[in-house]
XYZ file of C-alpha atoms in Angstrom:
490
model
C 10.825 -4.282 -24.441
C 9.712 -7.320 -25.279
C 6.571 -8.441 -26.608
C 6.038 -12.302 -25.842
C 2.191 -14.479 -26.360
C 0.741 -15.027 -22.869
C -2.506 -16.637 -22.060
C -5.527 -14.119 -22.086
C -6.042 -13.280 -17.757
C -9.062 -11.054 -16.526
C -7.701 -8.109 -14.566
C -6.583 -8.552 -11.426
C -9.923 -6.972 -9.367
C -7.522 -5.481 -6.926
C -6.742 -2.278 -7.731
C -3.143 -0.224 -7.821
C -3.870 3.240 -6.787
C -1.893 6.487 -6.548
C -2.473 9.360 -4.156
C -1.842 13.194 -4.846
C -2.797 16.050 -2.496
C -3.846 19.712 -2.385
C -0.795 21.377 -1.079
C -1.759 23.667 2.121
C -0.537 26.979 0.318
C -3.362 26.732 -2.157
C -5.517 23.832 -2.498
C -3.673 23.262 -5.699
C -2.649 19.377 -6.541
C 0.293 18.106 -8.866
C -2.621 16.948 -11.163
C -4.116 20.620 -11.513
C -0.603 22.172 -11.742
C -0.358 24.995 -14.699
C 2.516 24.126 -16.091
C 5.154 21.243 -16.252
C 6.458 20.633 -13.560
C 10.062 21.031 -12.867
C 12.414 19.482 -9.608
C 12.311 22.417 -8.068
C 8.684 23.526 -8.186
C 7.665 20.079 -7.508
C 9.181 20.803 -3.822
C 6.223 23.300 -3.179
C 3.401 20.056 -3.768
C 5.058 18.206 -0.847
C 1.895 18.179 1.336
C 1.772 18.334 4.570
C 2.444 15.255 6.686
C -0.714 15.876 8.501
C -3.563 16.241 5.513
C -1.220 13.091 4.629
C -1.515 11.111 8.340
C -5.732 11.736 8.102
C -5.947 10.720 4.403
C -4.205 7.336 4.863
C -6.220 7.208 8.582
C -9.425 7.651 6.487
C -8.591 5.527 3.391
C -8.259 2.627 5.744
C -11.330 3.236 7.296
C -12.812 2.781 4.082
C -11.084 -0.408 2.628
C -8.520 0.532 1.608
C -4.690 -0.420 1.958
C -2.180 1.479 2.326
C 1.201 -0.297 0.921
C 3.837 2.708 -0.156
C 4.138 6.216 1.124
C 6.740 8.673 -0.608
C 7.758 12.021 -0.796
C 4.903 13.429 -2.790
C 2.255 10.438 -3.290
C 0.967 7.571 -1.308
C -0.214 3.991 -3.063
C -3.149 2.310 -2.031
C -4.597 -0.741 -2.700
C -8.408 -1.672 -3.032
C -11.343 -3.785 -4.785
C -12.899 -2.263 -7.403
C -16.415 -2.111 -5.473
C -14.678 -0.366 -3.403
C -13.244 2.082 -5.802
C -16.185 2.963 -7.715
C -18.715 3.293 -4.159
C -16.128 5.964 -2.438
C -15.321 7.973 -5.321
C -18.175 7.656 -7.416
C -16.495 6.448 -10.164
C -17.499 4.072 -12.713
C -14.698 1.486 -14.140
C -14.142 -0.544 -17.229
C -12.122 -2.916 -18.159
C -9.740 -1.755 -20.303
C -7.053 -4.102 -23.115
C -3.232 -2.815 -23.273
C -1.812 -2.985 -26.861
C 1.738 -1.369 -26.695
C 2.705 -1.202 -29.633
C 6.085 -3.812 -29.028
C 6.397 -5.179 -25.086
C 5.450 -7.203 -22.565
C 3.226 -5.740 -20.301
C 2.494 -6.728 -16.785
C -0.667 -7.384 -17.565
C -2.783 -7.775 -20.397
C -5.573 -5.431 -19.492
C -6.874 -3.370 -16.533
C -9.706 -1.591 -15.115
C -10.167 2.601 -15.590
C -12.260 5.090 -15.593
C -15.279 5.271 -17.896
C -14.667 8.040 -20.074
C -13.410 11.467 -18.402
C -14.962 10.125 -15.389
C -14.421 12.934 -12.001
C -14.603 11.578 -8.809
C -16.523 12.493 -6.237
C -15.336 15.848 -4.943
C -18.100 15.801 -2.144
C -16.367 13.300 -0.562
C -15.209 14.276 2.700
C -11.218 13.929 1.822
C -11.756 16.216 -1.128
C -10.324 19.115 0.601
C -7.578 16.951 0.882
C -6.573 14.388 -1.795
C -6.137 15.676 -5.198
C -6.888 13.124 -6.895
C -6.933 8.790 -6.926
C -5.854 7.211 -9.900
C -5.688 3.563 -10.980
C -2.406 2.751 -12.276
C -1.866 1.710 -15.538
C 0.396 -2.056 -16.380
C 4.028 -1.103 -17.268
C 5.636 -2.713 -19.726
C 9.141 -3.783 -20.160
C 11.626 -2.584 -22.770
C 13.597 -5.218 -23.833
C 14.147 -7.288 -26.702
C 10.477 -9.412 -28.171
C 10.410 -11.953 -27.485
C 10.219 -25.579 -11.966
C 13.602 -24.362 -13.507
C 16.350 -26.148 -15.030
C 20.640 -25.454 -13.593
C 21.420 -23.488 -15.940
C 25.482 -23.114 -16.973
C 27.537 -20.179 -15.326
C 29.048 -20.204 -18.958
C 26.674 -18.946 -21.601
C 26.024 -21.565 -25.001
C 28.129 -20.420 -28.300
C 25.690 -19.015 -30.908
C 27.174 -18.869 -34.838
C 26.365 -14.942 -35.148
C 28.174 -11.310 -33.925
C 27.084 -10.637 -30.504
C 28.218 -9.473 -27.137
C 28.981 -11.474 -24.073
C 28.862 -10.300 -20.167
C 31.228 -9.426 -18.180
C 34.139 -9.164 -20.373
C 32.045 -7.472 -24.252
C 29.974 -4.878 -22.654
C 32.223 -3.636 -20.645
C 35.522 -3.602 -22.749
C 33.105 -1.699 -25.446
C 31.641 1.299 -23.310
C 35.477 1.158 -22.156
C 35.005 0.224 -18.077
C 38.067 -1.903 -18.454
C 40.333 1.041 -18.103
C 38.500 2.121 -15.130
C 38.489 -1.170 -13.152
C 41.990 -1.273 -13.792
C 42.517 2.166 -11.649
C 40.633 0.805 -8.863
C 36.954 2.262 -9.786
C 34.189 -0.340 -9.395
C 31.577 1.250 -7.989
C 32.616 -0.177 -4.608
C 30.027 1.662 -1.765
C 28.033 2.835 -4.028
C 23.755 1.825 -3.541
C 22.474 1.121 -6.490
C 18.541 -0.057 -6.628
C 17.326 -1.471 -9.900
C 13.425 -1.228 -10.470
C 12.539 -4.825 -13.216
C 10.087 -7.737 -12.735
C 12.683 -9.916 -10.485
C 16.055 -11.206 -9.429
C 17.097 -14.858 -10.245
C 20.665 -14.403 -8.884
C 21.106 -17.899 -7.853
C 21.888 -18.493 -11.602
C 25.500 -20.252 -11.578
C 26.197 -16.613 -13.650
C 25.998 -14.456 -10.600
C 27.850 -16.730 -7.843
C 30.592 -17.245 -9.464
C 31.198 -13.250 -10.212
C 30.037 -13.413 -6.783
C 28.188 -9.753 -6.722
C 27.339 -8.266 -4.010
C 23.397 -7.998 -4.595
C 19.594 -8.595 -2.610
C 16.225 -8.711 -3.620
C 13.018 -6.687 -2.027
C 9.860 -6.916 -3.186
C 7.551 -4.205 -3.671
C 4.115 -4.580 -2.796
C 2.197 -7.597 -4.390
C 5.591 -9.396 -5.450
C 5.990 -13.102 -4.698
C 9.109 -15.181 -4.709
C 12.368 -12.825 -3.952
C 14.952 -15.851 -5.741
C 12.722 -16.383 -9.114
C 11.311 -14.440 -11.929
C 9.217 -15.894 -13.713
C 10.035 -13.045 -16.921
C 13.992 -13.113 -16.758
C 13.817 -9.719 -17.837
C 15.008 -7.884 -14.799
C 17.977 -10.903 -14.318
C 19.549 -9.995 -17.784
C 19.410 -6.754 -17.797
C 21.129 -6.475 -13.467
C 23.877 -8.260 -15.630
C 24.681 -5.412 -17.702
C 24.785 -3.054 -15.049
C 26.869 -5.628 -12.916
C 29.221 -5.887 -16.350
C 30.064 -2.068 -16.041
C 30.266 -1.528 -11.771
C 30.585 -5.335 -10.413
C 31.022 -3.588 -6.713
C 28.015 -2.009 -6.265
C 25.595 -2.363 -3.661
C 23.278 -3.891 -5.813
C 18.961 -3.518 -4.235
C 16.946 -5.108 -6.416
C 12.376 -4.104 -6.459
C 10.877 -6.525 -7.618
C 7.574 -5.633 -9.203
C 6.123 -9.092 -10.560
C 3.811 -11.678 -9.160
C 4.503 -14.864 -10.073
C 1.002 -16.634 -9.791
C -0.757 -13.327 -11.250
C 0.512 -10.826 -12.958
C -2.167 -8.429 -12.186
C -1.307 -8.510 -8.813
C 2.082 -6.671 -8.640
C 3.778 -3.785 -8.492
C 3.020 -0.380 -10.187
C 6.178 1.688 -11.489
C 5.047 3.956 -8.956
C 5.664 1.358 -5.881
C 8.452 -0.112 -7.117
C 9.593 3.753 -7.315
C 8.890 4.369 -3.033
C 9.839 1.345 -2.341
C 13.505 1.975 -4.255
C 14.036 5.193 -2.366
C 13.591 3.424 0.979
C 17.212 2.053 0.060
C 19.133 5.160 0.793
C 19.621 4.413 -3.279
C 22.365 7.418 -4.915
C 21.414 5.358 -8.400
C 18.065 4.350 -9.504
C 18.306 2.231 -13.152
C 14.281 1.538 -14.564
C 14.000 -0.429 -18.185
C 10.202 -0.164 -18.043
C 7.770 2.592 -18.484
C 4.904 3.104 -20.810
C 4.272 4.593 -23.866
C 2.524 7.515 -24.261
C 1.388 7.461 -28.055
C -1.694 7.363 -29.844
C -2.922 3.706 -31.606
C -1.855 5.757 -34.574
C 1.565 6.480 -32.963
C 1.280 10.102 -32.966
C 2.381 11.929 -29.564
C 0.607 13.117 -26.590
C 0.862 16.285 -25.913
C 0.107 16.134 -22.460
C 0.806 13.938 -18.982
C -2.064 11.421 -18.163
C -2.874 12.671 -14.206
C -2.774 8.988 -13.781
C 1.862 9.373 -14.083
C 1.483 12.780 -11.847
C 2.596 10.843 -8.902
C 4.946 9.298 -10.386
C 6.314 11.960 -12.353
C 6.395 13.976 -8.805
C 8.191 11.596 -7.192
C 10.717 10.879 -9.704
C 11.246 15.138 -9.779
C 11.645 14.929 -6.189
C 14.228 11.897 -5.673
C 16.490 13.938 -8.439
C 15.785 17.020 -6.734
C 17.287 15.666 -3.710
C 20.727 14.102 -4.851
C 19.621 10.475 -6.747
C 20.595 9.610 -10.411
C 17.846 8.438 -12.044
C 18.126 6.425 -15.155
C 15.592 5.147 -17.764
C 14.942 3.948 -21.141
C 14.298 6.025 -23.538
C 11.777 3.308 -25.083
C 12.559 0.717 -27.686
C 9.807 2.803 -31.058
C 7.679 3.214 -28.027
C 7.416 8.037 -26.474
C 8.577 6.145 -23.243
C 7.806 8.209 -20.408
C 9.865 8.178 -17.590
C 12.323 8.307 -19.777
C 11.183 11.915 -21.820
C 11.722 13.630 -18.337
C 14.224 15.922 -18.640
C 15.639 15.613 -14.590
C 16.470 11.877 -15.622
C 19.009 10.282 -17.797
C 17.320 8.747 -21.118
C 18.818 6.422 -22.369
C 19.482 5.123 -25.763
C 21.185 2.696 -28.034
C 24.071 2.352 -29.903
C 24.915 -0.929 -32.409
C 28.990 -1.675 -32.185
C 29.877 -3.955 -35.583
C 32.511 -6.664 -34.578
C 34.826 -4.217 -36.709
C 34.224 -1.481 -33.977
C 31.480 0.443 -36.267
C 29.370 2.550 -34.509
C 25.367 3.129 -35.571
C 22.517 4.433 -34.159
C 20.432 1.784 -33.375
C 16.897 1.456 -35.280
C 15.274 -0.669 -32.537
C 15.846 1.860 -30.153
C 14.243 5.057 -29.484
C 14.823 8.883 -30.956
C 11.794 11.431 -30.878
C 11.208 15.466 -29.353
C 8.942 15.299 -26.278
C 5.599 16.997 -26.920
C 4.654 17.026 -23.750
C 8.283 18.845 -22.310
C 9.634 20.880 -24.887
C 12.646 21.486 -25.831
C 13.409 18.345 -24.986
C 14.930 15.683 -26.837
C 15.389 11.813 -26.470
C 17.528 10.223 -25.388
C 20.572 12.210 -23.105
C 23.144 9.185 -24.508
C 23.450 5.566 -25.769
C 24.632 2.260 -24.568
C 24.659 -0.762 -26.360
C 21.542 -1.859 -28.202
C 20.999 -4.322 -31.389
C 19.301 -3.607 -34.120
C 16.137 -5.152 -35.743
C 14.144 -7.335 -36.280
C 14.470 -8.468 -32.726
C 17.761 -6.515 -31.600
C 19.410 -9.975 -30.502
C 22.700 -8.501 -29.203
C 23.974 -9.744 -25.326
C 24.078 -13.097 -24.101
C 22.590 -12.650 -20.917
C 21.819 -15.228 -17.419
C 18.331 -15.814 -16.669
C 16.033 -17.937 -15.251
C 16.328 -21.482 -17.133
C 12.848 -21.669 -18.190
C 11.714 -17.961 -17.887
C 9.027 -16.314 -20.462
C 12.293 -14.791 -21.770
C 14.028 -18.025 -22.225
C 11.147 -19.358 -24.054
C 10.303 -16.893 -26.456
C 13.454 -15.934 -27.967
C 14.654 -19.448 -28.344
C 12.487 -18.932 -31.513
C 15.266 -16.166 -33.110
C 18.366 -16.269 -30.779
C 19.895 -19.863 -31.763
C 19.820 -20.507 -27.810
C 18.052 -23.278 -26.070
C 13.995 -23.225 -24.492
C 15.796 -23.725 -20.947
C 18.802 -23.208 -20.932
C 19.197 -20.297 -19.239
C 20.385 -18.103 -21.329
C 19.130 -15.653 -23.536
C 20.537 -12.686 -26.387
C 18.094 -9.802 -26.034
C 18.909 -6.026 -25.195
C 16.894 -2.790 -26.371
C 16.946 0.397 -24.382
C 16.528 -1.548 -21.531
C 20.459 -3.208 -21.512
C 21.567 0.734 -22.036
C 20.070 2.206 -18.601
C 21.540 -0.526 -16.156
C 24.606 0.144 -18.420
C 24.162 3.673 -17.993
C 23.595 3.769 -14.444
C 26.701 1.268 -13.941
C 28.614 4.213 -15.249
C 27.304 6.549 -13.372
C 27.965 4.288 -9.790
C 31.184 4.582 -10.766
C 31.415 8.236 -11.510
C 29.797 8.319 -8.035
C 32.117 6.460 -6.497
C 34.858 8.508 -7.585
C 33.469 11.661 -6.508
C 30.491 11.520 -4.443
C 29.823 14.655 -4.147
C 28.170 15.387 -7.730
C 24.970 16.253 -8.790
C 22.836 14.821 -11.186
C 22.947 17.298 -13.356
C 26.616 17.030 -13.000
C 26.865 13.366 -13.794
C 24.607 14.380 -17.031
C 27.198 16.753 -17.530
C 30.470 14.724 -17.618
C 28.356 11.974 -19.143
C 27.433 13.939 -22.347
C 30.755 16.350 -22.792
C 32.687 13.072 -22.744
C 30.539 10.135 -25.022
C 31.981 8.819 -28.468
C 30.025 11.147 -31.071
C 28.160 8.611 -33.106
C 27.514 9.871 -36.977
C 25.725 7.183 -38.533
C 22.026 4.968 -38.927
C 18.609 5.942 -37.455
C 16.475 5.293 -34.643
C 13.208 3.912 -34.515
C 10.678 5.885 -36.540
C 7.873 4.727 -34.903
C 8.397 6.857 -31.529
C 8.646 10.355 -34.096
C 5.643 10.186 -35.935
C 6.945 8.728 -38.970
C 10.243 10.388 -39.364
C 13.045 8.713 -38.540
C 15.777 10.333 -36.260
C 18.981 10.490 -38.191
C 22.618 10.053 -36.443
C 24.895 13.523 -37.749
C 27.787 15.060 -36.318
C 27.790 16.488 -32.738
C 24.762 15.879 -30.483
C 21.421 14.764 -32.407
C 18.087 12.830 -32.104
C 19.083 9.573 -32.643
C 21.635 9.378 -29.834
C 22.259 12.224 -27.469
C 25.752 13.166 -27.023
C 26.333 9.520 -28.385
C 28.021 5.991 -26.884
C 28.329 6.649 -23.174
C 32.290 6.205 -22.478
C 33.186 5.226 -18.940
C 36.985 5.926 -19.026
C 36.286 9.840 -20.394
C 33.602 10.197 -18.018
C 35.381 8.723 -15.459
C 38.557 11.128 -16.094
C 36.391 14.540 -15.400
C 34.970 12.566 -12.950
C-alpha cells in the first residue's frame, strides 16, 4: 500500500451501497449467517432472481441507481439524504486512517454508532441489509503528463526491472521458452487505472484493454499510477494473457470512484479465469489488534468472492503491508506475501509484507506464498512504468531516485506480489485449463522455494513478528513461488 499527502476533501455525497438479500428458504441473509461462510455454504445464500428484480425496481423508484449486479448482491448509488430518508439511518462523516496506504478517498459517510436500518421498510422482507462501502486502500509502496521513455532511468542501488529481472527471479523465463506465456487465458485486474499508452507497454505489444467500473473516468489515464505499475508485474510473468483492466478511480473526484465490490462485479462480467487485486481493507483496531468479526459492510464482497472461487475463478489478493488485510485473509483466495531477493540471490522474508493468523477465519495463516517485495522503510525494489507526473511518480521521487515526471517509479509492496502470482496462475491454466482454484493453490504451495530467514511485518501480528523458518510459516507461507517448478506439475 502507499501513503501520500493529498488535499483534504469533503466526502462524496453520492454513496456506494452494497445490497444483500434474504434467502428464500428461511429468510436469513449474509449478514445474519451463524458462522463464517465457506465456498460451499455461500451457494445456499444465492438470492431468488425474482426478489432481486423486485428490489431493483423498488430501489429505482426510490431514487437509487443500480450500478452493477453480482451473483450474491447488488451495488447501488444514492445520495446521503435519500439513504437516511429511505432506510432511517443517520450518517456521519468518518476519516479513513490506514496504517499505511493511499486511500481512494480520505473520508466517507457511515452510520452513526450501531444504528440499524428501518426494518418496517417495504423491502424488509427481501433485503438483508444495505451498507455504505468504505474507501479502499492500495497495497503498494509509500509514497498534463509528459512523454516517458520506454527505457527506465538508471539508479545506483539494487533493484529489479521488468520484464527481465522479475521474470528471471521467479523462474518464469524457462516457462516462456517452453511456450508458456499465458496465451488464451483471460486475466482481469482491478486497480486504480491503466495508462497503457506508456511507451513501455506499446513497445512490448501486450494485449490489454481497460473497462470502467461505475463512477470511474478516463480509461487511458491513471492519476494514481498504482494499477499501471502493478500490471507490468503481471505482464512480465504472463506476457500473452488477454488482459482486462477494471479501473476504479475517478480522476476528478476520488470519492466518486468505484467500490471494490463494484469493481469485482464488473470483473466477473468479462469471464475471467484469474482475477488479480492489489488493494483491500485493513481490519485492525486503532491499537493494531485484530478484529474478530468481519464487518457487515464487507459481507457482500466476501460472498461474491466465495461464489467466484466456487465457480472456478482463481482470485489473487495482496496479503497487506503491515495491514490485517481483507480480502487477502479469505481462505479461498490466493494470498500474496513478500520475499526480498538480494543481488547475490539470498532470500529473505520481507519486513514490509504482512504475515499473520486471521482471527476472523480461524486456522487461516496469511500469506499462502510470496512474490517479490522490497524491505522497509519504502520497499523501493522494482522499477515500474507509470503515468508521467502521477501521484506515485511525484511522491516516490523523494526517496527512489527517479524524477517526478519521468514516468517511472521504484516500488513494490504486496501490491507487486499479487499480480506476479496471478501471472504464474495464468501460466498453469494455459497448460492445464481444467485446474480448479484449489488445485492451482496446491501446485504453487508444493513447488515454492522455502524461505528460512527474515521476518514479516510485525504490525499485522499485534506486535509479534512472524519469523521465517524451515517449511511453512506465517511469515512467507510456503515460500517464494517458482513458476517453472509449478509449470512442470500442472
